[in-house]
Coordinates of C-alpha atoms and ligand atoms in Angstrom, one line a residue:
Chain O
M1 CA 13.9 -6.4 -25.1
M2 CA 14.1 -3.2 -23.2
D3 CA 15.2 -0.2 -25.1
R4 CA 17.6 1.8 -23.0
S5 CA 17.0 5.0 -24.9
E6 CA 13.3 4.7 -24.3
V7 CA 13.8 4.7 -20.6
L8 CA 16.3 7.5 -20.8
D9 CA 13.8 9.4 -22.8
I10 CA 11.2 9.1 -20.1
L11 CA 13.7 10.1 -17.4
E12 CA 14.6 13.1 -19.4
R13 CA 11.0 14.2 -19.6
H14 CA 10.6 14.0 -15.8
K15 CA 13.9 15.7 -15.1
E16 CA 12.7 19.0 -13.9
A17 CA 10.8 18.0 -10.7
S18 CA 12.4 15.8 -8.2
G19 CA 10.3 13.3 -6.3
Q20 CA 8.7 12.2 -9.5
L21 CA 9.3 8.5 -9.0
M22 CA 5.7 7.6 -9.3
S23 CA 5.2 9.4 -12.6
I24 CA 8.4 7.9 -14.0
L25 CA 7.3 4.4 -13.1
E26 CA 3.9 5.1 -14.5
S27 CA 5.3 6.2 -17.8
L28 CA 7.5 3.2 -17.9
Q29 CA 4.7 0.9 -17.0
S30 CA 2.5 2.3 -19.8
K31 CA 5.3 2.2 -22.3
H32 CA 6.4 -1.4 -21.7
G33 CA 3.4 -2.8 -20.0
Y34 CA 5.5 -3.8 -17.1
L35 CA 8.5 -2.7 -15.1
S36 CA 11.6 -4.8 -16.0
Q37 CA 14.5 -5.2 -13.6
E38 CA 16.8 -3.5 -16.1
A39 CA 14.5 -0.5 -16.4
M40 CA 14.3 -0.1 -12.6
E41 CA 18.0 -0.4 -12.3
L42 CA 18.5 2.3 -14.9
V43 CA 16.0 4.6 -13.1
A44 CA 18.0 4.0 -9.9
Q45 CA 21.2 4.9 -11.6
E46 CA 20.0 8.0 -13.4
T47 CA 17.9 9.5 -10.6
G48 CA 20.4 8.6 -7.9
R49 CA 17.6 6.9 -5.8
S50 CA 18.2 3.6 -4.2
L51 CA 16.9 0.6 -6.0
T52 CA 15.4 -0.5 -2.7
D53 CA 13.1 2.4 -2.7
I54 CA 12.1 2.0 -6.3
Y55 CA 11.5 -1.7 -5.8
G56 CA 9.4 -0.9 -2.7
V57 CA 7.2 1.5 -4.6
A58 CA 6.9 -0.8 -7.6
T59 CA 5.8 -3.7 -5.5
F60 CA 3.5 -1.6 -3.3
Y61 CA 1.1 -0.4 -6.0
K62 CA -1.1 -2.7 -7.9
A63 CA -0.9 -0.4 -10.9
F64 CA 2.7 -1.6 -11.5
S65 CA 3.5 -5.0 -12.7
L66 CA 6.9 -6.6 -12.6
E67 CA 6.0 -9.3 -15.0
P68 CA 5.3 -9.0 -18.7
R69 CA 1.5 -9.0 -19.2
G70 CA -0.5 -10.9 -21.7
K71 CA -1.8 -9.4 -24.9
H72 CA -5.3 -9.0 -23.5
L73 CA -6.1 -7.8 -20.1
I74 CA -9.2 -9.0 -18.4
S75 CA -10.1 -7.2 -15.2
V76 CA -13.0 -8.4 -13.0
C77 CA -14.3 -5.9 -10.5
L78 CA -14.6 -7.2 -7.0
G79 CA -15.4 -3.8 -5.4
T80 CA -18.2 -3.8 -2.9
A81 CA -21.0 -3.2 -5.4
C82 CA -19.8 -5.8 -7.9
H83 CA -19.0 -8.2 -5.2
V84 CA -22.5 -8.4 -3.9
R85 CA -23.8 -8.7 -7.4
G86 CA -21.8 -11.8 -8.2
G87 CA -18.3 -10.6 -9.2
P88 CA -16.6 -13.5 -7.4
A89 CA -18.5 -16.1 -9.4
I90 CA -17.5 -14.4 -12.6
A91 CA -13.9 -14.2 -11.5
E92 CA -14.1 -17.9 -10.7
E93 CA -15.5 -18.7 -14.1
I94 CA -12.8 -16.7 -15.9
S95 CA -10.1 -18.4 -13.8
Q96 CA -11.4 -21.8 -14.8
Q97 CA -11.7 -21.0 -18.5
L98 CA -8.3 -19.5 -18.8
N99 CA -6.8 -21.9 -16.2
I100 CA -5.0 -19.1 -14.4
E101 CA -5.3 -17.5 -11.0
P102 CA -6.1 -13.8 -10.7
G103 CA -2.9 -11.9 -11.3
G104 CA -1.7 -14.6 -13.6
T105 CA -0.9 -14.6 -17.3
T106 CA -1.7 -17.6 -19.6
P107 CA 1.5 -19.4 -20.7
D108 CA 0.9 -18.4 -24.3
R109 CA 0.9 -14.7 -23.2
E110 CA -2.5 -14.2 -24.6
F111 CA -4.4 -13.2 -21.5
T112 CA -3.6 -11.6 -18.2
F113 CA -6.4 -11.9 -15.7
E114 CA -6.7 -9.7 -12.6
T115 CA -9.3 -8.6 -10.1
V116 CA -9.6 -5.0 -9.2
N117 CA -11.4 -3.1 -6.5
C118 CA -14.0 -0.9 -8.0
L119 CA -13.6 0.4 -11.6
G120 CA -15.8 3.4 -11.0
A121 CA -18.9 2.1 -12.7
C122 CA -20.7 0.5 -9.8
A123 CA -24.1 1.2 -11.2
L124 CA -23.3 -1.2 -14.0
G125 CA -22.0 -4.0 -11.9
P126 CA -20.8 -6.6 -12.0
V127 CA -18.4 -5.1 -14.3
V128 CA -15.7 -6.9 -16.4
V129 CA -13.2 -4.9 -18.5
V130 CA -11.5 -6.5 -21.4
D131 CA -8.8 -4.5 -23.1
G132 CA -10.5 -1.3 -21.9
H133 CA -14.0 -2.3 -23.0
Y134 CA -16.6 -2.3 -20.2
F135 CA -18.9 -5.2 -20.1
P136 CA -21.7 -4.2 -17.7
K137 CA -24.1 -6.6 -15.9
M138 CA -21.9 -9.6 -16.5
T139 CA -23.1 -13.1 -16.0
T140 CA -21.0 -16.3 -15.9
S141 CA -22.6 -17.5 -19.2
K142 CA -21.2 -14.6 -21.1
V143 CA -17.6 -15.3 -20.1
G144 CA -16.7 -17.7 -22.9
E145 CA -18.1 -15.4 -25.5
I146 CA -16.1 -12.5 -24.2
I147 CA -12.9 -14.4 -24.1
A148 CA -13.4 -15.5 -27.7
K149 CA -14.2 -12.0 -28.8
A150 CA -11.1 -10.6 -27.1
K151 CA -9.0 -13.0 -29.1
T152 CA -10.3 -11.7 -32.4
G153 CA -9.7 -8.2 -31.1
L154 CA -12.3 -6.0 -29.6
D155 CA -10.6 -2.9 -30.8
A156 CA -10.8 -3.8 -34.4
V157 CA -14.5 -4.0 -34.3
E158 CA -14.9 -0.8 -32.3
I159 CA -12.9 1.6 -34.4
D160 CA -14.8 1.5 -37.7
T161 CA -18.2 1.7 -36.0
D162 CA -17.2 4.8 -34.1
K163 CA -16.5 7.1 -37.0
R164 CA -19.8 8.9 -36.6
V165 CA -20.1 12.2 -34.8
F166 CA -22.9 12.7 -32.4
P167 CA -23.4 14.4 -29.0
V168 CA -23.3 12.3 -25.8
E169 CA -24.5 13.2 -22.4
V170 CA -22.4 11.9 -19.6
S171 CA -22.4 11.7 -15.9
C172 CA -20.0 10.8 -13.2
A173 CA -19.5 7.1 -12.7
Y174 CA -19.4 7.5 -9.0
C175 CA -22.1 10.0 -8.0
N176 CA -24.1 9.8 -11.3
H177 CA -24.3 13.6 -11.3
S178 CA -24.4 15.0 -14.8
L179 CA -21.2 16.4 -16.0
M180 CA -22.8 18.5 -18.7
D181 CA -22.3 22.3 -18.4
P182 CA -25.0 24.2 -20.4
H183 CA -23.1 27.5 -19.6
H184 CA -20.1 26.4 -21.5
M185 CA -20.8 25.6 -25.1
I186 CA -18.3 23.8 -27.3
D187 CA -19.1 22.8 -30.8
D188 CA -22.6 24.4 -30.1
Q189 CA -23.2 21.8 -27.6
P190 CA -23.1 21.9 -23.8
G191 CA -19.5 20.9 -22.8
I192 CA -18.5 18.2 -20.4
R193 CA -17.0 19.8 -17.4
V194 CA -14.6 18.2 -15.1
T195 CA -11.8 19.3 -12.8
V196 CA -8.3 18.4 -13.9
S197 CA -5.0 18.4 -12.1
F198 CA -1.6 17.8 -13.4
E199 CA 1.7 18.6 -11.8
D200 CA 0.8 21.3 -9.2
K201 CA -2.0 22.8 -11.3
H202 CA -5.7 22.4 -10.7
G203 CA -8.5 23.8 -12.6
W204 CA -11.6 23.3 -14.7
F205 CA -11.5 21.6 -18.0
V206 CA -14.3 21.4 -20.5
L207 CA -14.4 19.0 -23.4
S208 CA -16.7 18.8 -26.4
S209 CA -19.6 16.5 -26.0
L210 CA -19.5 15.7 -29.7
Y211 CA -18.3 12.2 -29.9
G212 CA -15.4 12.4 -32.4
S213 CA -14.5 16.0 -31.7
Y214 CA -11.4 16.7 -29.7
K215 CA -12.0 20.3 -28.9
I216 CA -11.3 21.3 -25.3
E217 CA -11.0 24.4 -23.2
S218 CA -9.0 24.5 -20.0
M219 CA -8.3 27.0 -17.3
N220 CA -4.6 26.1 -17.3
P221 CA -2.8 25.4 -20.6
I222 CA -2.0 21.7 -20.6
P223 CA 1.3 20.6 -22.2
R224 CA 1.1 17.9 -24.9
D225 CA 1.5 14.4 -23.7
M226 CA 0.7 15.3 -20.1
I227 CA -1.3 12.7 -18.3
M228 CA -4.1 14.5 -16.5
H229 CA -6.1 13.4 -13.5
M230 CA -9.7 14.2 -13.9
F231 CA -12.1 14.6 -11.0
C232 CA -15.9 14.9 -10.8
P233 CA -16.7 18.5 -9.9
H234 CA -19.6 17.4 -7.8
C235 CA -18.4 14.5 -5.7
H236 CA -14.7 15.2 -6.3
A237 CA -13.9 11.5 -6.9
E238 CA -11.2 10.9 -9.4
L239 CA -12.6 9.6 -12.7
I240 CA -10.4 6.7 -13.2
G241 CA -10.9 3.1 -14.2
G242 CA -8.6 0.1 -14.6
A243 CA -8.4 0.5 -18.4
K244 CA -5.4 1.6 -20.4
C245 CA -5.5 3.6 -23.6
P246 CA -5.1 1.2 -26.6
E247 CA -3.0 3.8 -28.3
C248 CA -0.6 5.2 -25.7
R249 CA -1.3 3.0 -22.6
A250 CA -2.1 6.0 -20.4
P251 CA -5.1 5.5 -18.0
M252 CA -8.6 5.9 -19.5
V253 CA -11.1 8.2 -17.9
P254 CA -14.6 6.6 -17.7
M255 CA -17.8 8.5 -17.8
I256 CA -21.3 7.1 -17.9
V257 CA -23.4 7.8 -21.0
R258 CA -27.0 8.7 -20.4
G259 CA -29.1 5.9 -21.8
G260 CA -26.6 3.3 -20.8
G261 CA -23.0 2.5 -21.5
V262 CA -19.6 4.0 -20.8
V263 CA -17.4 6.3 -22.8
Q264 CA -13.8 6.4 -22.0
I265 CA -11.2 9.0 -23.1
C266 CA -7.5 8.8 -22.8
A267 CA -6.1 10.9 -20.0
R268 CA -3.1 12.0 -22.0
R269 CA -3.4 15.4 -23.6
G270 CA -3.2 15.2 -27.3
C271 CA -3.9 11.4 -27.5
K272 CA -7.0 10.6 -29.5
G273 CA -7.6 7.3 -27.7
H274 CA -11.2 6.8 -26.8
M275 CA -13.8 4.1 -26.6
L276 CA -17.5 3.9 -26.4
D277 CA -19.5 1.0 -25.1
L278 CA -23.2 1.5 -25.3
G279 CA -24.9 -0.8 -22.8
G280 CA -22.9 -3.9 -23.6
G281 CA -23.4 -3.2 -27.3
T282 CA -20.4 -5.2 -28.2
L283 CA -22.2 -8.3 -27.1
E284 CA -25.2 -8.0 -29.4
Chain N
M1 CA 8.9 24.1 27.0
V2 CA 5.7 22.1 27.0
T3 CA 4.0 21.2 30.2
L4 CA 2.0 18.0 30.5
H5 CA 0.7 15.5 33.0
I6 CA 1.9 11.9 32.9
N7 CA 0.1 9.6 35.4
G8 CA -0.8 12.7 37.4
L9 CA 2.7 14.1 37.6
Q10 CA 3.4 17.4 36.0
V11 CA 6.5 17.5 33.7
S12 CA 8.0 20.1 31.4
Q13 CA 9.7 18.9 28.3
E14 CA 11.3 20.4 25.3
K15 CA 9.0 20.8 22.3
G16 CA 9.4 17.8 20.0
T17 CA 10.1 15.2 22.7
T18 CA 8.0 12.1 22.4
L19 CA 5.6 10.9 25.1
L20 CA 7.9 7.9 25.4
E21 CA 10.9 10.0 26.2
A22 CA 8.9 12.1 28.6
A23 CA 7.6 9.1 30.5
Q24 CA 11.0 7.5 30.6
F25 CA 12.4 10.8 32.0
L26 CA 9.9 10.4 34.9
G27 CA 10.8 6.8 35.3
F28 CA 7.5 5.3 34.0
P29 CA 8.3 2.2 32.1
I30 CA 6.8 1.7 28.7
P31 CA 7.6 -1.4 26.8
T32 CA 8.8 -0.9 23.3
L33 CA 9.7 -3.2 20.4
C34 CA 10.2 -1.4 17.2
H35 CA 11.6 1.7 18.9
M36 CA 15.3 2.0 19.1
E37 CA 17.5 4.8 20.2
G38 CA 19.4 6.2 17.2
L39 CA 16.7 5.3 14.7
T40 CA 13.7 7.4 13.7
P41 CA 10.5 6.4 15.5
Y42 CA 8.4 4.2 13.4
G43 CA 5.3 3.3 15.4
A44 CA 5.0 -0.2 13.9
C45 CA 4.6 -2.6 16.8
R46 CA 2.1 -0.5 18.8
L47 CA 3.4 -2.0 22.0
C48 CA 4.2 1.4 23.5
V49 CA 0.6 2.6 23.5
V50 CA -0.5 5.0 26.1
E51 CA -3.8 6.6 26.8
I52 CA -4.2 10.4 26.2
G53 CA -7.1 12.7 26.8
E54 CA -10.0 12.3 29.1
G55 CA -13.5 10.9 29.3
P56 CA -15.1 9.8 26.0
R57 CA -12.3 11.4 24.0
A58 CA -9.6 9.4 25.6
R59 CA -7.7 7.4 23.0
L60 CA -4.7 5.2 22.6
V61 CA -1.6 6.5 20.8
T62 CA 1.9 5.1 20.3
S63 CA 4.1 7.0 22.7
C64 CA 7.2 6.5 20.6
T65 CA 5.8 8.7 17.8
Y66 CA 3.5 11.1 19.7
P67 CA 5.1 14.4 20.5
V68 CA 4.4 16.1 23.9
E69 CA 1.5 18.6 23.8
E70 CA 0.7 21.4 26.2
G71 CA -1.7 20.3 28.9
L72 CA -1.9 16.8 27.7
K73 CA -3.0 14.1 30.2
V74 CA -1.2 10.9 29.7
R75 CA -1.8 7.6 31.4
T76 CA 0.9 5.0 30.7
A77 CA -0.6 2.1 32.6
S78 CA -4.4 2.5 32.6
R79 CA -6.6 -0.6 32.4
R80 CA -7.2 0.1 28.7
V81 CA -3.5 0.4 28.0
I82 CA -2.7 -2.8 29.8
K83 CA -5.4 -4.6 27.9
A84 CA -4.3 -3.3 24.6
R85 CA -0.7 -4.2 25.3
K86 CA -1.5 -7.7 26.3
M87 CA -3.5 -8.1 23.1
I88 CA -0.6 -6.8 21.0
L89 CA 1.7 -9.2 22.7
E90 CA -0.7 -12.1 22.1
L91 CA -0.8 -11.2 18.4
L92 CA 3.0 -11.0 18.3
L93 CA 3.2 -14.4 19.9
A94 CA 0.8 -15.7 17.4
S95 CA 3.1 -14.8 14.6
C96 CA 6.6 -15.2 16.1
P97 CA 6.5 -17.5 19.1
Q98 CA 10.2 -18.2 18.9
S99 CA 11.4 -14.7 19.5
K100 CA 12.9 -14.5 22.9
T101 CA 12.3 -10.7 23.1
I102 CA 8.6 -11.3 22.5
Q103 CA 8.5 -14.2 24.9
D104 CA 10.2 -12.1 27.6
L105 CA 7.9 -9.2 27.1
A106 CA 4.9 -11.6 27.3
S107 CA 6.2 -13.1 30.5
A108 CA 6.8 -9.7 32.0
H109 CA 3.3 -8.5 31.1
D110 CA 1.7 -11.5 32.5
V111 CA 0.3 -12.8 29.2
K112 CA -1.2 -16.2 30.0
Q113 CA -2.7 -17.3 26.8
Q114 CA -2.5 -17.0 23.0
R115 CA -5.9 -17.3 21.5
F116 CA -5.1 -16.8 17.8
K117 CA -4.1 -19.2 15.0
Q118 CA -0.5 -20.1 15.6
E119 CA 1.9 -19.1 12.9
H120 CA 5.6 -19.3 12.7
E121 CA 6.8 -16.2 10.9
D122 CA 10.3 -15.0 11.2
C123 CA 9.5 -11.3 10.8
I124 CA 7.1 -9.0 12.5
L125 CA 7.8 -6.1 10.1
C126 CA 9.0 -3.8 12.9
G127 CA 11.3 -2.2 10.4
R128 CA 14.3 -1.9 12.7
C129 CA 16.6 -3.5 10.2
V130 CA 15.4 -1.3 7.4
R131 CA 16.0 1.8 9.5
M132 CA 19.3 0.6 10.7
C133 CA 20.5 -0.1 7.2
E134 CA 19.3 3.2 6.0
E135 CA 20.0 5.6 8.8
Q136 CA 23.0 4.2 10.6
M137 CA 24.8 2.3 7.9
V138 CA 23.7 4.6 5.1
A139 CA 23.4 1.6 2.7
K140 CA 19.7 1.1 2.0
A141 CA 20.3 -2.4 1.0
I142 CA 17.1 -3.7 2.3
G143 CA 13.6 -2.3 2.4
F144 CA 9.9 -3.1 2.6
R145 CA 8.4 -4.8 -0.4
G146 CA 4.9 -5.5 -1.5
R147 CA 2.0 -4.7 0.8
G148 CA -0.7 -6.0 3.0
Q149 CA -0.4 -9.8 3.4
D150 CA 2.5 -10.0 1.0
R151 CA 4.6 -7.3 2.7
S152 CA 8.1 -8.5 3.4
I153 CA 11.6 -7.1 4.0
G154 CA 14.5 -7.9 1.8
T155 CA 16.6 -6.7 -1.1
P156 CA 15.2 -5.7 -4.5
F157 CA 14.4 -8.8 -6.6
D158 CA 15.7 -10.9 -3.7
E159 CA 19.1 -10.7 -5.2
K160 CA 22.4 -10.2 -3.5
S161 CA 22.7 -6.5 -2.8
E162 CA 25.5 -4.5 -4.3
V163 CA 25.3 -1.9 -1.6
C164 CA 25.2 -4.3 1.4
R165 CA 28.5 -4.3 3.2
L166 CA 27.6 -7.3 5.3
C167 CA 27.8 -5.3 8.4
G168 CA 25.3 -7.5 10.2
G169 CA 23.6 -4.5 11.7
C170 CA 20.2 -5.7 10.5
M171 CA 20.6 -9.0 12.4
F172 CA 21.9 -7.2 15.4
V173 CA 18.9 -5.1 15.9
C174 CA 16.3 -7.7 14.9
P175 CA 14.1 -8.7 17.8
V176 CA 13.0 -11.9 16.1
C177 CA 15.9 -13.5 14.3
E178 CA 18.2 -13.3 17.3
L179 CA 18.8 -16.2 19.6
R180 CA 15.7 -18.5 19.5
C181 CA 13.5 -19.2 22.4
T182 CA 13.9 -22.9 22.7
Y183 CA 10.9 -23.9 24.6
T184 CA 10.1 -27.6 24.5
D185 CA 6.6 -27.7 23.0
P186 CA 6.6 -26.0 19.6
D187 CA 2.8 -25.8 19.5
K188 CA 2.5 -24.1 22.7
A189 CA 2.9 -20.4 22.1
I190 CA 3.7 -19.2 25.6
C191 CA 6.9 -20.4 27.0
G192 CA 7.4 -18.3 30.1
G193 CA 10.5 -20.5 30.8
C194 CA 12.8 -17.6 31.5
G195 CA 10.0 -15.8 33.3
N196 CA 8.9 -18.5 35.7
H197 CA 10.8 -19.4 38.7
S198 CA 11.9 -22.8 37.7
A199 CA 14.7 -21.5 35.6
V200 CA 17.7 -23.7 36.0
C201 CA 20.0 -21.0 36.9
L202 CA 17.8 -20.2 39.9
E203 CA 17.3 -23.7 41.0
K204 CA 20.9 -24.8 40.7
P205 CA 23.2 -22.1 42.2
Q206 CA 26.2 -23.6 40.5
F207 CA 25.1 -22.0 37.3
D208 CA 26.5 -18.6 37.9
D209 CA 25.5 -15.9 35.4
M210 CA 28.6 -16.4 33.5
M211 CA 27.0 -19.5 32.0
C212 CA 23.8 -17.8 31.1
Y213 CA 23.4 -16.3 27.6
M214 CA 20.0 -14.9 28.4
D215 CA 20.7 -11.3 28.9
P216 CA 18.7 -9.5 30.0
C217 CA 16.9 -12.3 31.7
V218 CA 13.4 -11.9 33.0
A219 CA 13.9 -14.6 35.6
C220 CA 16.9 -12.7 37.1
E221 CA 15.0 -9.5 37.0
I222 CA 12.0 -10.9 38.8
E223 CA 14.3 -12.4 41.4
N224 CA 16.0 -9.1 41.8
I225 CA 12.8 -7.3 42.4
K226 CA 11.7 -9.9 44.9
E227 CA 15.0 -9.4 46.8
I228 CA 14.6 -5.6 46.8
K229 CA 11.0 -6.0 48.1
E230 CA 12.1 -8.3 50.9
D231 CA 14.8 -6.1 52.1
Ligands
LIG301 S1 -17.7 -2.0 -7.3 FE1 -17.3 -2.6 -9.3 S2 -17.3 -0.8 -10.4 FE2 -17.5 -0.1 -8.3
LIG302 S1 7.7 1.1 20.1 FE1 6.2 2.5 19.7 S2 5.1 1.5 18.2 FE2 6.8 0.1 18.5

């Protein structure tokens, strides 16, 4: 079950700054997929915080789960935009097909189904995210197909088709403002410019728009493995969705691709996790 | 020192005093529920609302958490305040009709109806016990858990706490899980038994107050006030 040393490792990394409970729990959550009682007790012991506080925080945020999750995570957006476009009917359908309530996990630990409030892709609503893959403009009739696809593994399909290198043009999922910066070229292409913050640092961050290239430039040097928060430089909304990186379980940063679809990159510095869904292409 | 006006009276108070303390200093009563001397103000129950400011900018704030401000105009019993207070009491009654504290407060504030769906909770999340446990007993055995609808108070994982010393402080300060109001009709939210004049102790003089466990008792207090007025 839980590996003590893994937890201690995470605690060691967060040692410097006090008041880092959130990031400790975040790391634990992404490592194990949930917060086990033992893990929380160990955190309490090592940080000298009371278990009551830790438990309070862990149960307060929806980002933390106290129960082991299923292999596949299905999130249905019930944010305002998706709600009016029929999100609840889709949630209902998934609930019925999997025979679990939102927040539940199937007894065979295959699927966890949850509802979320806005995934940051309102223009594509109603949105369903399965294992980090966005399915835009969902209908109830597609539900069965998606569940079947998820079982065979959406990631497996994705990775070999994404080997090509091509430039993408992206915009903010909230305000739809283009994130391309023609004044900042990387790989001879306009870079994608966002604002990042981590620890107490805040600054610009430009990444290559070549899909498959990992070149970046940043105002502040970013330590490896740091999980960054990215913000739209125009509307200042945090670019964050419900999805987790398939490789390191850090949150994924969604951006809208011009011409339809969503590209997601892992928020962890140095992790190469990324995904591209072009206009529901995975369904064709 | 900060000078402000409370119900038209000018008062100077140390910086950092709360409006509640300032009003109490002048003798203006403000009902409180989650507030307790010795515990940090929390502002959960909203019962202590007062109105500050003037004209269209007047607004309600919780006096137990609001610090005195230079030149502030405070009204502790304006029509708006009374209305808000009654509403809050009604809502409290809707969730915890068996709390004697709440029933007494309702009687004292002349709450005559309870228009909401009747529930029978045993906690109003005022956080007194949580603060007691943390601040006075330095144990932190209990805390808030979850959020929104699912918010509750208890120990982590609902397990017996290792840091709890069974001091009972949490129960001592709880305004809800204390002695139950044992009104006859469980579906009728407002009891008013202690508040109305048919209380047994008043009708039958042989019940001297030695026999009464209702302390403080609204009925006695109302009776006292009447006597003072008559004199
Ligand atoms: S409301 Fe569903 S993505 Fe925003
Ligand atoms: S006493 Fe001020 S909010 Fe409860």
